[in-house]
């Protein structure tokens, strides 16, 4: 059975997935700290009771920001990140939020395709934003989605 829901308690699964997806994966304590902040939310996709994909975001003053989104490598390419992203967009639209922002590595073509297919537009660039384990840092695109114009 599969389920998308908002997470309300810390889970070690988030750090496990994140470290498998990113060179600088976040620790359990980072996720625990984010979960207790009043303007932060974590949506998860569960398969058979296990978290396999998640998105962490902040919402302040009518603007949302995706802090991270990750899918366990064994579950990638199944549309889970898209499903979570659509859930976030719909929740923010219902709340009357104006926009949703995120940063994405300029070398992460699959993520860029996903975000642009959901209506995000490039609005800026952050130089050397993402560190890499055995390579030079990578720039990030800053992307924005105008929620009142976003396709469902």
mmCIF file of C-alpha atoms in Angstrom, residues 37-113:
data_model
loop_
_atom_site.group_PDB
_atom_site.id
_atom_site.type_symbol
_atom_site.label_atom_id
_atom_site.label_comp_id
_atom_site.label_asym_id
_atom_site.label_seq_id
_atom_site.Cartn_x
_atom_site.Cartn_y
_atom_site.Cartn_z
ATOM 1 C CA UNK A 37 10.486 24.450 13.255
ATOM 2 C CA UNK A 38 7.067 26.110 13.034
ATOM 3 C CA UNK A 39 7.242 27.063 9.344
ATOM 4 C CA UNK A 40 8.701 23.778 8.095
ATOM 5 C CA UNK A 41 6.841 20.775 6.705
ATOM 6 C CA UNK A 42 7.864 17.365 5.511
ATOM 7 C CA UNK A 43 5.717 15.358 3.108
ATOM 8 C CA UNK A 44 6.552 11.704 2.608
ATOM 9 C CA UNK A 45 5.627 8.920 0.212
ATOM 10 C CA UNK A 46 5.384 5.576 1.964
ATOM 11 C CA UNK A 47 5.385 2.164 0.340
ATOM 12 C CA UNK A 48 4.453 -0.725 2.631
ATOM 13 C CA UNK A 49 5.122 1.406 5.716
ATOM 14 C CA UNK A 50 8.577 2.560 4.628
ATOM 15 C CA UNK A 51 9.434 6.120 3.613
ATOM 16 C CA UNK A 52 10.791 5.974 0.064
ATOM 17 C CA UNK A 53 10.516 9.611 -1.009
ATOM 18 C CA UNK A 54 10.138 12.942 0.760
ATOM 19 C CA UNK A 55 10.168 16.702 0.421
ATOM 20 C CA UNK A 56 11.118 19.200 3.136
ATOM 21 C CA UNK A 57 9.883 22.754 2.730
ATOM 22 C CA UNK A 58 9.423 26.041 4.524
ATOM 23 C CA UNK A 59 6.443 28.360 4.191
ATOM 24 C CA UNK A 60 6.688 31.975 5.327
ATOM 25 C CA UNK A 61 4.686 35.073 4.374
ATOM 26 C CA UNK A 62 2.958 33.515 1.375
ATOM 27 C CA UNK A 63 6.089 31.968 -0.107
ATOM 28 C CA UNK A 64 7.176 28.368 -0.060
ATOM 29 C CA UNK A 65 10.702 27.099 -0.431
ATOM 30 C CA UNK A 66 11.649 23.506 -1.083
ATOM 31 C CA UNK A 67 14.716 22.810 1.026
ATOM 32 C CA UNK A 68 15.268 19.291 -0.264
ATOM 33 C CA UNK A 69 13.491 16.536 -2.124
ATOM 34 C CA UNK A 70 14.791 12.987 -2.426
ATOM 35 C CA UNK A 71 13.710 9.523 -3.501
ATOM 36 C CA UNK A 72 15.416 6.311 -2.450
ATOM 37 C CA UNK A 73 17.486 5.181 -5.474
ATOM 38 C CA UNK A 74 15.601 1.869 -5.557
ATOM 39 C CA UNK A 75 12.342 3.795 -6.135
ATOM 40 C CA UNK A 76 13.543 6.474 -8.547
ATOM 41 C CA UNK A 77 12.016 6.950 -12.013
ATOM 42 C CA UNK A 78 8.523 5.983 -10.781
ATOM 43 C CA UNK A 79 7.067 9.506 -10.517
ATOM 44 C CA UNK A 80 7.221 9.747 -6.726
ATOM 45 C CA UNK A 81 9.045 13.091 -6.625
ATOM 46 C CA UNK A 82 6.524 14.496 -9.109
ATOM 47 C CA UNK A 83 3.660 13.235 -6.943
ATOM 48 C CA UNK A 84 5.136 14.875 -3.830
ATOM 49 C CA UNK A 85 5.841 18.084 -5.704
ATOM 50 C CA UNK A 86 2.247 18.213 -6.937
ATOM 51 C CA UNK A 87 1.025 17.642 -3.375
ATOM 52 C CA UNK A 88 3.121 20.571 -2.130
ATOM 53 C CA UNK A 89 1.946 22.830 -4.953
ATOM 54 C CA UNK A 90 -1.702 21.988 -4.306
ATOM 55 C CA UNK A 91 -1.376 22.537 -0.537
ATOM 56 C CA UNK A 92 0.272 25.931 -1.045
ATOM 57 C CA UNK A 93 -2.297 27.004 -3.620
ATOM 58 C CA UNK A 94 -5.130 26.135 -1.197
ATOM 59 C CA UNK A 95 -3.410 28.272 1.454
ATOM 60 C CA UNK A 96 -3.208 31.201 -0.965
ATOM 61 C CA UNK A 97 0.588 31.238 -1.233
ATOM 62 C CA UNK A 98 2.002 33.318 -4.076
ATOM 63 C CA UNK A 99 5.083 31.374 -5.094
ATOM 64 C CA UNK A 100 7.339 28.397 -4.527
ATOM 65 C CA UNK A 101 11.134 28.550 -4.796
ATOM 66 C CA UNK A 102 13.959 26.018 -4.871
ATOM 67 C CA UNK A 103 17.573 25.606 -5.888
ATOM 68 C CA UNK A 104 18.764 22.790 -8.120
ATOM 69 C CA UNK A 105 22.277 21.860 -9.211
ATOM 70 C CA UNK A 106 22.959 22.962 -12.759
ATOM 71 C CA UNK A 107 24.229 19.455 -13.556
ATOM 72 C CA UNK A 108 21.069 17.697 -12.310
ATOM 73 C CA UNK A 109 19.285 17.419 -15.643
ATOM 74 C CA UNK A 110 16.520 15.014 -14.496
ATOM 75 C CA UNK A 111 15.517 17.316 -11.616
ATOM 76 C CA UNK A 112 15.622 20.394 -13.841
ATOM 77 C CA UNK A 113 13.340 18.634 -16.360
#
